[in-house]
Short mmCIF file of C-alpha atoms and ligand atoms in Angstrom, two decimals:
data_model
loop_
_atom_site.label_atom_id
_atom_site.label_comp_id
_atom_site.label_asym_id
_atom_site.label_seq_id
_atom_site.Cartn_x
_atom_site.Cartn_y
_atom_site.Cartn_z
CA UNK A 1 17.26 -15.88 17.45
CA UNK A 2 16.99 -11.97 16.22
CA UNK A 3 13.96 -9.68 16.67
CA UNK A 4 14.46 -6.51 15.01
CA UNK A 5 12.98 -3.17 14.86
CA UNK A 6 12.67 -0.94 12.00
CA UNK A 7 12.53 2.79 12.14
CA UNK A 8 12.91 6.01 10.03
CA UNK A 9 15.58 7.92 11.50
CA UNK A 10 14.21 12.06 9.54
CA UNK A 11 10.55 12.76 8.37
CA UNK A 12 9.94 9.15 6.95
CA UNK A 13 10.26 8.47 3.60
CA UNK A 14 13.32 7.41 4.13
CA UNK A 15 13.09 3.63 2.33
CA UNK A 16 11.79 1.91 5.12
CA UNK A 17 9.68 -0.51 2.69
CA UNK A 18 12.55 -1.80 0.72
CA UNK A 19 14.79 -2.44 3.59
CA UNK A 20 11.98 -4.49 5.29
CA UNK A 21 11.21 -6.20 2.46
CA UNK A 22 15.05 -7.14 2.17
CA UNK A 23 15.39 -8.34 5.68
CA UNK A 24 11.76 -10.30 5.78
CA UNK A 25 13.93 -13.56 3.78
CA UNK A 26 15.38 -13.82 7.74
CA UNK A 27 11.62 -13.18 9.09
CA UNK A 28 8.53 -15.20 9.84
CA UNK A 29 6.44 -13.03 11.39
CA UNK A 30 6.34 -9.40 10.37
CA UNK A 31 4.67 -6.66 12.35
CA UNK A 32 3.75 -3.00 11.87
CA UNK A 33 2.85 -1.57 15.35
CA UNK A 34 1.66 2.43 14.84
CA UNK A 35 0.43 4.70 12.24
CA UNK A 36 -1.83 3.90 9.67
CA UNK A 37 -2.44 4.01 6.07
CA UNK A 38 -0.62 7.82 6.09
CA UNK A 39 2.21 5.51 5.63
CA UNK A 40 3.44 4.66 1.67
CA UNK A 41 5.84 1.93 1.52
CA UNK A 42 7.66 1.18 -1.75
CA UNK A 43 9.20 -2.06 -2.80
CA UNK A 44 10.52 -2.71 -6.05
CA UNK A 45 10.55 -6.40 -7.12
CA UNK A 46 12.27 -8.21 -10.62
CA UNK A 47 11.04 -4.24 -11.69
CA UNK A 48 7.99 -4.37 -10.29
CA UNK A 49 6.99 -1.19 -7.77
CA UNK A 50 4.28 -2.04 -4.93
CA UNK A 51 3.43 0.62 -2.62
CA UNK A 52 1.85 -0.64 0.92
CA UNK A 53 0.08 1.59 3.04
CA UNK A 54 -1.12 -0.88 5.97
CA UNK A 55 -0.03 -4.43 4.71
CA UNK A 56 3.30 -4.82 6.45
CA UNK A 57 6.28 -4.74 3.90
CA UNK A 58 6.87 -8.39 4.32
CA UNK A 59 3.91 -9.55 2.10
CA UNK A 60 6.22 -9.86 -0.62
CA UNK A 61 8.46 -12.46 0.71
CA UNK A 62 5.21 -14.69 1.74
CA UNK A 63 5.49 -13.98 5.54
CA UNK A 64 3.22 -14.04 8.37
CA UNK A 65 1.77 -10.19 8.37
CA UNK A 66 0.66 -8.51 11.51
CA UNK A 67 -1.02 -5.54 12.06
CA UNK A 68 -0.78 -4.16 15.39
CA UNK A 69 -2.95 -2.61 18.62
CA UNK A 70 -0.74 0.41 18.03
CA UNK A 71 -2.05 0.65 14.17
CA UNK A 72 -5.18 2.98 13.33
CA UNK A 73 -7.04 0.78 10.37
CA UNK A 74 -8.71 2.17 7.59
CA UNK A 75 -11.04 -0.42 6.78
CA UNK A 76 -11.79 0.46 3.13
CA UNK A 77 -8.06 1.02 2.66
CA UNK A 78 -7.49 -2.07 3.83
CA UNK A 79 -9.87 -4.12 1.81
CA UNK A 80 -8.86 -2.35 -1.42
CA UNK A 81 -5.01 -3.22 -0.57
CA UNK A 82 -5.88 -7.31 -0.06
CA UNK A 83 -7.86 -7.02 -3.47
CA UNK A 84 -4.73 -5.12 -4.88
CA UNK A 85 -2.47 -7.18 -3.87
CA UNK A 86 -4.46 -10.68 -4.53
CA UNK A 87 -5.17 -9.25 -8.27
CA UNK A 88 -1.03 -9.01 -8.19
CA UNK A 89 -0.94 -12.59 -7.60
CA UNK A 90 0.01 -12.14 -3.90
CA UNK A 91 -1.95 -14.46 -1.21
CA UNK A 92 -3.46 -12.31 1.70
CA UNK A 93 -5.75 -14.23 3.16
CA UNK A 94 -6.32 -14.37 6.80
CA UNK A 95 -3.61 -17.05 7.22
CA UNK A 96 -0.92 -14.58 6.10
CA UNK A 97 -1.95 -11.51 7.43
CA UNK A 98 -3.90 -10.75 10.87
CA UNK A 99 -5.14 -7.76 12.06
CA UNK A 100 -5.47 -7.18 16.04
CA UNK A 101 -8.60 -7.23 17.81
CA UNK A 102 -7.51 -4.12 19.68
CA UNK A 103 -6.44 -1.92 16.75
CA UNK A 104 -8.91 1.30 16.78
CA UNK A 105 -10.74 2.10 13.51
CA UNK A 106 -10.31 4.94 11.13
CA UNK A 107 -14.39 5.89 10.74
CA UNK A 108 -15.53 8.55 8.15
CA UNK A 109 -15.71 11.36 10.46
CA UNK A 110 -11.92 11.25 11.69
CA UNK A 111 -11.30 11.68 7.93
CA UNK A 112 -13.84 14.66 7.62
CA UNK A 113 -12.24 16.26 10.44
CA UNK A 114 -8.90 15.83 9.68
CA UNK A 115 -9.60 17.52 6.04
CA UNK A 116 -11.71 20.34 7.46
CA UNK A 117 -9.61 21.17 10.16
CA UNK A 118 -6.22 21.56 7.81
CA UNK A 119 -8.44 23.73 5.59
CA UNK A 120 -10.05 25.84 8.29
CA UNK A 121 -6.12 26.12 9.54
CA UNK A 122 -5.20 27.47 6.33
CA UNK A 123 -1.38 28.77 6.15
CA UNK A 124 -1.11 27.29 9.73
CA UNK A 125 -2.18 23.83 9.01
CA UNK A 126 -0.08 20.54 9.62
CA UNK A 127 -0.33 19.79 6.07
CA UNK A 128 -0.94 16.56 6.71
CA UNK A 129 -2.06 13.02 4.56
CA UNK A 130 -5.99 14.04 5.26
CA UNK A 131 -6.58 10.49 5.85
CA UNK A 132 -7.71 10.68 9.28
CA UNK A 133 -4.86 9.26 11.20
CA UNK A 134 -4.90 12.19 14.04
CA UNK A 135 -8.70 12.53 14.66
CA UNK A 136 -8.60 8.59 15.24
CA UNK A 137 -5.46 8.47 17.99
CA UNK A 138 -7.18 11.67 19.40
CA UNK A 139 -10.78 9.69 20.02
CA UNK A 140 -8.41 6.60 21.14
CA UNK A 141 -6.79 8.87 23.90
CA UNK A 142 -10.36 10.60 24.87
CA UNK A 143 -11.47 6.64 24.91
CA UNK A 144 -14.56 7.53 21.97
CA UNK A 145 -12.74 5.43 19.89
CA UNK A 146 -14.12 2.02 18.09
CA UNK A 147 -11.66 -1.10 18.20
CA UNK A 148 -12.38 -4.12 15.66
CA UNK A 149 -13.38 -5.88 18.74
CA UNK A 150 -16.16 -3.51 18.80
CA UNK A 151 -17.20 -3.54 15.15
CA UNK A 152 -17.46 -7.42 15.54
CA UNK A 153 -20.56 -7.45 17.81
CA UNK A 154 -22.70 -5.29 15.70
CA UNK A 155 -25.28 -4.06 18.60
CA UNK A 156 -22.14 -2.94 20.37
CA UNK A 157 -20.87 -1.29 16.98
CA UNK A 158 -24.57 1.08 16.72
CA UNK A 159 -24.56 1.79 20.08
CA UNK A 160 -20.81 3.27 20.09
CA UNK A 161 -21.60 4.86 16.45
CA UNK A 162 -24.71 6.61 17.83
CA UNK A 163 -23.25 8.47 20.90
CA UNK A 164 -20.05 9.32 18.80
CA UNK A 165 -21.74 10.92 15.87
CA UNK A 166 -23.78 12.66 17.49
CA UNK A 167 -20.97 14.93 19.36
CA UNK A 168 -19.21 14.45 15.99
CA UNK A 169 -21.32 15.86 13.80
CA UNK A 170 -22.25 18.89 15.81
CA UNK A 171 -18.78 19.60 15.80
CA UNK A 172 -18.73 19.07 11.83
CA UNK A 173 -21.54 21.26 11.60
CA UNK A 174 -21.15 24.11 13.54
CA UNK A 175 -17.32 24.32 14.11
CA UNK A 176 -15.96 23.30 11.08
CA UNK A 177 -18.54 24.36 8.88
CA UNK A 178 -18.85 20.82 6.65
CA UNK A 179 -20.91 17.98 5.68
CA UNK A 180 -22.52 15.66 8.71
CA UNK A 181 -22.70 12.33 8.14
CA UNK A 182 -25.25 9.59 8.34
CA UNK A 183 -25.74 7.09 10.86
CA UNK A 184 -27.40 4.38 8.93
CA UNK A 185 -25.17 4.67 5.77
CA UNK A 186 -22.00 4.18 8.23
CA UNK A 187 -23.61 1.47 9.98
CA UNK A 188 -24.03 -0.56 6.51
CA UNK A 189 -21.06 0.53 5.18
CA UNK A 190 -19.05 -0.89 8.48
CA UNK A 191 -21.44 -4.32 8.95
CA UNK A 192 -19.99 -5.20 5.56
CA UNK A 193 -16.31 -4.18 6.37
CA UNK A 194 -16.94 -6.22 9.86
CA UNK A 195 -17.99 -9.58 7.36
CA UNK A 196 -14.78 -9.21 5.10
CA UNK A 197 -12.36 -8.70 8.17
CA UNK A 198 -13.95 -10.96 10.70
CA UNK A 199 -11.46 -13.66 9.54
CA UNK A 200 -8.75 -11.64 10.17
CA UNK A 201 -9.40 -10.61 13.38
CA UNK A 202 -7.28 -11.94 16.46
CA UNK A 203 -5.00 -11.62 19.15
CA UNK A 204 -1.87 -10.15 18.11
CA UNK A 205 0.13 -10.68 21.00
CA UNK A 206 -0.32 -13.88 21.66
CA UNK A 207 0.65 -14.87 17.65
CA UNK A 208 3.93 -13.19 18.13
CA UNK A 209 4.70 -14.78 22.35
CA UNK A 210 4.10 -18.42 20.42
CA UNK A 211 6.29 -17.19 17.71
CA UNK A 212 9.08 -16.34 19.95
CA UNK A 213 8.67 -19.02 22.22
CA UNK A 214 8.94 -21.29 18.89
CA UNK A 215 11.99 -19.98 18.05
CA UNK A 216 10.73 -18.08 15.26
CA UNK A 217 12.17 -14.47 14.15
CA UNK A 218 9.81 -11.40 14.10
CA UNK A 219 10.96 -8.09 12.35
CA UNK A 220 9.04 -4.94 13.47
CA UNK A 221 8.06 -2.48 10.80
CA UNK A 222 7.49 0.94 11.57
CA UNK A 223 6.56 3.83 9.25
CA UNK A 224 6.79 7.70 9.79
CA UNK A 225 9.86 8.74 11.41
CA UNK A 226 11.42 9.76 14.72
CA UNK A 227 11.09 13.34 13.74
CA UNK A 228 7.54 13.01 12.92
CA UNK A 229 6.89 11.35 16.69
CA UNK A 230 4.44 12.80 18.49
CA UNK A 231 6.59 13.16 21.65
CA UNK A 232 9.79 13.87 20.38
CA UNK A 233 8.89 14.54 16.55
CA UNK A 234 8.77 18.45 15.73
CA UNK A 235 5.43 19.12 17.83
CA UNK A 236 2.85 19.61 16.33
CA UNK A 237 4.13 19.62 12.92
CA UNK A 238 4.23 15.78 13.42
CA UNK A 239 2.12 12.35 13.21
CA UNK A 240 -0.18 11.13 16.07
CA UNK A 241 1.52 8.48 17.28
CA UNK A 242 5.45 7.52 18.87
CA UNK A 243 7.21 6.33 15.85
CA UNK A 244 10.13 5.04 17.78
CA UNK A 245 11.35 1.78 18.49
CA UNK A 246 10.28 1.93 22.06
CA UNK A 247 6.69 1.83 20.69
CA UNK A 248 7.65 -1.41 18.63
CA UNK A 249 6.09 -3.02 22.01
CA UNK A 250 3.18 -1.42 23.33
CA UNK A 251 1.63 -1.37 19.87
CA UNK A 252 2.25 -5.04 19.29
CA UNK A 253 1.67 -6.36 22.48
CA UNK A 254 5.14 -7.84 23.84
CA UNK A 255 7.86 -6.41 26.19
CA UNK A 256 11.15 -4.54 25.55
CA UNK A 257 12.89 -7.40 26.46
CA UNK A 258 12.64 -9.62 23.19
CA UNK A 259 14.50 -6.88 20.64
CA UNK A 260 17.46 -7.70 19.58
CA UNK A 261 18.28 -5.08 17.52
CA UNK A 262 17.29 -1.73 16.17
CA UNK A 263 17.47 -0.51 12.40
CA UNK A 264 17.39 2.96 11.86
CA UNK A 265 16.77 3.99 8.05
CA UNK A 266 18.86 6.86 6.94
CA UNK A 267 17.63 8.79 3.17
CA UNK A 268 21.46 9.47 2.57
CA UNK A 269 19.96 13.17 2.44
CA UNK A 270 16.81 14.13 4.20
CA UNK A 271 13.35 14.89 3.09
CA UNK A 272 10.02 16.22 4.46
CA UNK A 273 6.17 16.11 3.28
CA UNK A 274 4.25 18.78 5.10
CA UNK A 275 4.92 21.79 7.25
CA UNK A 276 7.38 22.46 9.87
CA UNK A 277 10.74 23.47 10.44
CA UNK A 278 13.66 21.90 8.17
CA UNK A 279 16.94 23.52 9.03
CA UNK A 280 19.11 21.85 6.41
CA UNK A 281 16.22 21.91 3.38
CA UNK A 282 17.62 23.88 -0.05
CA UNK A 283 15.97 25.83 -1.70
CA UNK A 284 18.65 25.87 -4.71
CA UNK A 285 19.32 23.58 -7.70
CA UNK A 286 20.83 21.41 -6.15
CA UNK A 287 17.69 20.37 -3.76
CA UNK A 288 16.28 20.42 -7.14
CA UNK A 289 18.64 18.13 -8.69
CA UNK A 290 17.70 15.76 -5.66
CA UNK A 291 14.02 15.84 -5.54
CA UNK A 292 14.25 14.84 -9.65
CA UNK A 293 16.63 12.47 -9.19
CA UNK A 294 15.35 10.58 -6.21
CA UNK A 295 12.04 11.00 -7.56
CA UNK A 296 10.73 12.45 -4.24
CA UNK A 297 7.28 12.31 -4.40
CA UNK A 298 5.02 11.43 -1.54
CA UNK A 299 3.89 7.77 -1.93
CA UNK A 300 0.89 8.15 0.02
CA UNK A 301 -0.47 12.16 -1.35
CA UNK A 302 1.86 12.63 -4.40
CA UNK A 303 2.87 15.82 -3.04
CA UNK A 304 6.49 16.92 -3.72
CA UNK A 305 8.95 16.20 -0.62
CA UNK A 306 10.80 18.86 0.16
CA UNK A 307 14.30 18.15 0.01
CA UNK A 308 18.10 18.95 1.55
CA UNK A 309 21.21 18.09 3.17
CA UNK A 310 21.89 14.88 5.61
CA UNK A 311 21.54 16.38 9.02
CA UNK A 312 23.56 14.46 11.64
CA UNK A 313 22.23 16.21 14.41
CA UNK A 314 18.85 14.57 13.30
CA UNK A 315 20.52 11.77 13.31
CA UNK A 316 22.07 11.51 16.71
CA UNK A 317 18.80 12.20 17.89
CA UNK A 318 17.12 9.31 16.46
CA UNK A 319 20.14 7.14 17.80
CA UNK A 320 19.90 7.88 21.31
CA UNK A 321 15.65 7.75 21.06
CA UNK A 322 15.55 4.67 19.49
CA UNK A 323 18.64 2.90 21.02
CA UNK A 324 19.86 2.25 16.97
CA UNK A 325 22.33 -0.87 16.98
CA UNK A 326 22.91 -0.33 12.88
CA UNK A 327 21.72 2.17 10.52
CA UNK A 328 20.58 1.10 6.62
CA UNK A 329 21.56 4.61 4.50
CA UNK A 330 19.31 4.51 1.30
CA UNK A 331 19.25 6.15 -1.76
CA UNK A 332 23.25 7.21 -1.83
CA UNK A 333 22.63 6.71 -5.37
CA UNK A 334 20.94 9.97 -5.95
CA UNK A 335 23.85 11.91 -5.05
CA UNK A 336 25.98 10.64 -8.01
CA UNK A 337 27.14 13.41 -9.42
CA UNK A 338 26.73 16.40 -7.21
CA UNK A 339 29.99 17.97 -7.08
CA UNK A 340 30.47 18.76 -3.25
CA UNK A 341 28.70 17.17 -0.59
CA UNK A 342 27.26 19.22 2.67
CA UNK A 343 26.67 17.08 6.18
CA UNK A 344 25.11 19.48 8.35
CA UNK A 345 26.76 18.65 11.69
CA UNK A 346 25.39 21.48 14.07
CA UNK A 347 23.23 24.33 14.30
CA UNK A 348 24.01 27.84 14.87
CA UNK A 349 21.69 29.83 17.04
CA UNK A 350 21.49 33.39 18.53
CA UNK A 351 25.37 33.47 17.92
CA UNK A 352 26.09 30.16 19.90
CA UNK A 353 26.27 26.06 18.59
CA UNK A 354 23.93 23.98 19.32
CA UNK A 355 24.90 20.20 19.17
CA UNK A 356 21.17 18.63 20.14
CA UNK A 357 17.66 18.76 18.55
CA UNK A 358 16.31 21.81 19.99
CA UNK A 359 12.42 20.63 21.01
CA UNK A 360 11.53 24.54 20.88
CA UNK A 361 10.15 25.07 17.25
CA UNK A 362 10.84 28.74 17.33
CA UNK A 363 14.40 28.20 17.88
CA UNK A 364 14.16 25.06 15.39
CA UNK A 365 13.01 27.23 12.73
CA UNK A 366 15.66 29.84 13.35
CA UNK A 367 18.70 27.77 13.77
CA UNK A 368 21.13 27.72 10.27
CA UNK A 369 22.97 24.65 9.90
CA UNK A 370 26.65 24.08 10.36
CA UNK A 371 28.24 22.40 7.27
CA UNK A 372 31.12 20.05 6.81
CA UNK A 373 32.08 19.87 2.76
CA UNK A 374 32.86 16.19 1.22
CA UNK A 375 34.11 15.63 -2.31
CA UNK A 376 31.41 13.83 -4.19
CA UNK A 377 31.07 11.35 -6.97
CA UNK A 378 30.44 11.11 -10.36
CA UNK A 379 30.08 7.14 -10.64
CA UNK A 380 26.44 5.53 -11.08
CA UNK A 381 26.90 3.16 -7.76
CA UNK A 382 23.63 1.28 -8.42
CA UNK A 383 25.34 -1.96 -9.79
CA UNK A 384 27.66 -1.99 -7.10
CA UNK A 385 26.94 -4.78 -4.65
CA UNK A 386 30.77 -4.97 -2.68
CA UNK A 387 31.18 -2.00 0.32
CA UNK A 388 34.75 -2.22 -1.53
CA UNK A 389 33.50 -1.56 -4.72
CA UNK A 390 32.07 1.91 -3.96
CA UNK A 391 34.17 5.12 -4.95
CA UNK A 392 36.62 6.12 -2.40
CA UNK A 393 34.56 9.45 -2.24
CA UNK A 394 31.79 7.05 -1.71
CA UNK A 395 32.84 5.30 1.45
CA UNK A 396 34.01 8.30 3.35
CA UNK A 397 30.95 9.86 3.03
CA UNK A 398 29.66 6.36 4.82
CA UNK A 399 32.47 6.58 7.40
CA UNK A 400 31.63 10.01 8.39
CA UNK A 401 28.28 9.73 9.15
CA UNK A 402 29.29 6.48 11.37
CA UNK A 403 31.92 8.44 13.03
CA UNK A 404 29.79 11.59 13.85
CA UNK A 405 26.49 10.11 14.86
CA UNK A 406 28.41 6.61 16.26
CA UNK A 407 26.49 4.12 14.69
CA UNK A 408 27.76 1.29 12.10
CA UNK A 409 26.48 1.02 8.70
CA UNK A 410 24.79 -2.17 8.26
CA UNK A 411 23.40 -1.91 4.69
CA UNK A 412 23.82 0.12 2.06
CA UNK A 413 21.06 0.68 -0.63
CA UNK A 414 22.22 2.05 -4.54
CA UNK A 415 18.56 1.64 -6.04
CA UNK A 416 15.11 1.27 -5.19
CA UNK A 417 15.08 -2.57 -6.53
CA UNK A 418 15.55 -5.24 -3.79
CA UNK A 419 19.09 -6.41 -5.13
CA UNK A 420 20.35 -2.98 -5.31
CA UNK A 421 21.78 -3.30 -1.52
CA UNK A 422 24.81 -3.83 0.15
CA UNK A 423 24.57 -5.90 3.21
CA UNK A 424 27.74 -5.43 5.36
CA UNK A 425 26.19 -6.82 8.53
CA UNK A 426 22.44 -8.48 8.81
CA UNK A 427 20.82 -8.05 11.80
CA UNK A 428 19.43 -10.95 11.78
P1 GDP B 1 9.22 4.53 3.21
O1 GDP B 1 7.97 5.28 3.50
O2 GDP B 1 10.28 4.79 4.21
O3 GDP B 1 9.00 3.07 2.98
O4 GDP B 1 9.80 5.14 1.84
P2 GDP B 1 8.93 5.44 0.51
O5 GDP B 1 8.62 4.17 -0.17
O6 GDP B 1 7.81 6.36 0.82
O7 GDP B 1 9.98 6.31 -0.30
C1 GDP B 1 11.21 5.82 -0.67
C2 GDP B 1 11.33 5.90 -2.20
O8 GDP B 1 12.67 5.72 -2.57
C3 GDP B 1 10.55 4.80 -2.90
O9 GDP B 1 10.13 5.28 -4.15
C4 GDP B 1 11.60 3.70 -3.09
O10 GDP B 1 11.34 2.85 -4.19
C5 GDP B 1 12.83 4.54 -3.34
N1 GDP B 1 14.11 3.95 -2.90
C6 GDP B 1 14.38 3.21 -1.80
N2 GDP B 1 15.70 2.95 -1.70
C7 GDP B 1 16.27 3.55 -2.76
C8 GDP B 1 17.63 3.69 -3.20
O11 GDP B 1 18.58 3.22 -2.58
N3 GDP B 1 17.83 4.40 -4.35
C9 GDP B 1 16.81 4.96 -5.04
N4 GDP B 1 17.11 5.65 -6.15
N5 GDP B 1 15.53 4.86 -4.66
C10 GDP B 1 15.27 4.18 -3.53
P1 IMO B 2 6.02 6.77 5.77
O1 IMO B 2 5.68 5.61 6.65
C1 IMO B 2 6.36 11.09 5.39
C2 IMO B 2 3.54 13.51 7.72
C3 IMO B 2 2.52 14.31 6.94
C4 IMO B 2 2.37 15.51 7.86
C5 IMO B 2 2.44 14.87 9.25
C6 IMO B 2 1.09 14.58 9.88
O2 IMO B 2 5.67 6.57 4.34
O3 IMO B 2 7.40 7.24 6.00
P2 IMO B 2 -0.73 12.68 9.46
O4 IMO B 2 -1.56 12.37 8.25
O5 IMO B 2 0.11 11.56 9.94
O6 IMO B 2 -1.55 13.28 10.57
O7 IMO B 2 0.27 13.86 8.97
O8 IMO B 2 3.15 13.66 9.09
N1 IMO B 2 3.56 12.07 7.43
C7 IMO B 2 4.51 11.46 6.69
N2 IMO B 2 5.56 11.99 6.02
N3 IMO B 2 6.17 9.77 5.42
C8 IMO B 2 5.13 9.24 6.10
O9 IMO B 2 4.99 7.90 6.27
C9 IMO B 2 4.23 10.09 6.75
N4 IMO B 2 3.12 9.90 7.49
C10 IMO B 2 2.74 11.12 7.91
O10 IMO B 2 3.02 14.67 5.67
O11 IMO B 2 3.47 16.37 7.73
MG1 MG B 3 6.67 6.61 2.56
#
């Protein structure tokens, strides 16, 4: 019996969806635990793209879908993704996919905020999805937050709404110089959210301990990435919540001692959305060449991602954070054809070598990678479905990164479609 873990191992991005997707045939139960609809997950199905930004990734393969305590829910985003996905053909009703009764609720002023604050921040904002995901954790932590346990009992609902917009729209008004927002148009607006979702509603953590103790396998889906944590991300240029696998159970209600494994998803380069440091980013054609070929475009804003070189000392960051038992490297497809390959294995600083993720972002941001050269290859790989059929170039850039970040490959994905993986080892 295998529980597994999910993670993105950079700035997210990194293919989380599809390898979720993959592994939710071994699944019943699957589980996203933090972060919120600033997440864009992309599967590709017989051709088909679907893009998830709260739904857990294992909709697709008919699975029991959880959303977690540790989730912020948008609850228009939400509804709009079950009609989506139902006018696709896909069942989502509240048999397949529960939502916990302690998961705190985006409301229209964490989404005013979060907008007026990155524009009043101008050239020193975040940059980041404007979809209210850090206003929401931030009222969770200062305990002004609304749970869908809350927005159940409607006289509870008012009487939380009124002494929260109040504060909030001073601060709308006179601070950030926008729009303040009405009381009774929220209050309709969320009674008919609370009617849609009610069915949903539940327990969390007691679906998944039955699970378990039925023998059942539950695969944990997380979105962001370990570099976008908000404790060991690149603070503050980084999500609200702890992205890491640690988090896997505290935002979905069970204890550490039920994983079996950890998955960390590796972009075979790496990519960011937003601001902040990037030490191994190009600014050449050749991050050009990658951002057209993998199509790097933010699934969730549409904003171009930057793009550059795989940085292992990322990577052996993420390991040790996360406790990583496999890694799944995506995307190695897109780097058909460039020439020569950099790995970016260190960091020079202030005329010494750094070897670990420096947490000080001035020293981040000044740091110039160390590179190691590999030949490349010109083969298209994506029809390639045997770890012996890839170019020898191929598999030693595989090897490599196992041997300098210590971590096996697991699975290896040539294409964005589900079948366009090598499995070498499932986790489950
Ligand atoms: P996530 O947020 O980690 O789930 O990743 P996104 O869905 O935001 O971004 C990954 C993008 O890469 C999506 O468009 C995927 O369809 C695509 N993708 C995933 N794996 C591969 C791969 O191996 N090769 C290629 N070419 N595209 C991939
Ligand atoms: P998935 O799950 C990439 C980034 C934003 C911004 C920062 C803070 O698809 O990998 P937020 O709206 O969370 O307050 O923004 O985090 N960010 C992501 N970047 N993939 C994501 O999710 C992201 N979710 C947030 O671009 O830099
Ligand atoms: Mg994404």
């Amino acid at each position: 019996m295998s529980n597994v873990v999910i993670v993105g191992t950079q700035w997210g991005d990194e293919g989380k969806g599809k390898i979720v997707d993959l592994l939710s045939e071994f699944a019943d139960i699957v589980v996203r635990f933090q972060g919120g609809n600033n997440a864009g997950h992309t599967m590709v199905v017989n051709g088909k793209q679907f893009i998830s930004h709260l739904v857990p990734s294992g909709i697709l393969q008919k699975k029991i879908c959880l959303i977690g305590n540790g989730v912020v829910v948008d609850p228009a985003v939400l509804l709009e993704e079950i009609d989506y996905l139902n006018s696709k053909g896909i069942d989502i009703g509240p048999e397949k996919l529960r939502i916990s009764e302690k998961a705190h609720i985006i409301m229209p002023y964490h989404k005013q905020v979060d907008l007026a604050r990155e524009k009043m921040n101008g050239d020193k904002k975040i940059g980041t999805t404007g979809r209210g995901i850090g206003p929401s954790y931030e009222d969770k932590a200062t305990r002004r937050g609304i749970r869908f346990v809350e927005l159940l009992d409607s006289e509870v609902f008012s009487e939380r709404v009124d002494i929260i917009l109040k504060e909030k729209n001073f601060y709308l008004k006179n601070y950030l110089s926008s729009d303040t927002l009405d009381f009774n148009e929220i209050i309709d607006l969320y009674k008919n959210y609370s009617k849609k979702l009610a069915p949903y509603i539940t327990n969390i953590s007691i679906v998944i301990d039955e699970a378990i103790k039925a023998g059942k396998q539950i695969l944990f889906e997380g979105a962001q990435g370990t570099h976008l944590d908000i404790d060991h991300g690149t603070y503050p240029y980084v999500t609200s919540s702890n992205t890491v696998s640690g988090n896997a159970c505290c935002g979905a209600g069970i204890g550490p001692k039920e994983i079996t494994g950890v998955i960390g998803i590796v972009k075979a380069y790496t990519t960011r959305v937003g601001q902040g440091p990037f030490p191994a980013e190009l600014f050449d054609a050749t991050g050009d060449k990658i951002q057209k070929n993998g199509a790097e475009f933010g699934a969730t804003t549409g904003r171009k991602r930057r793009c550059g070189w795989l940085d292992t000392v990322m990577l052996r960051n993420s390991v040790r954070l996360n406790g990583l038992t496999g890694l799944a490297v995506t995307k190695l497809d897109v780097l058909g054809g460039i020439k020569s390959l950099n790995i970016c294995t260190g960091y020079e600083y202030d005329g010494s070598i750094i070897h670990d993720f420096p947490a000080n972002l001035k020293v981040l941001a000044a740091c110039k990678p160390i590179y190691e050269t590999m030949l490349g290859w010109s083969e298209d790989i994506s029809s390639i479905r045997k770890i012996e059929g890839l170019p020898q170039n191929t598999r030693n850039y595989l090897s490599r990164i196992e041997e300098l970040i210590k971590t096996p490959v697991n699975i290896v994905s040539v294409g964005p479609g589900r079948d366009e993986t090598i499995v070498i080892n499932n986790p489950f």
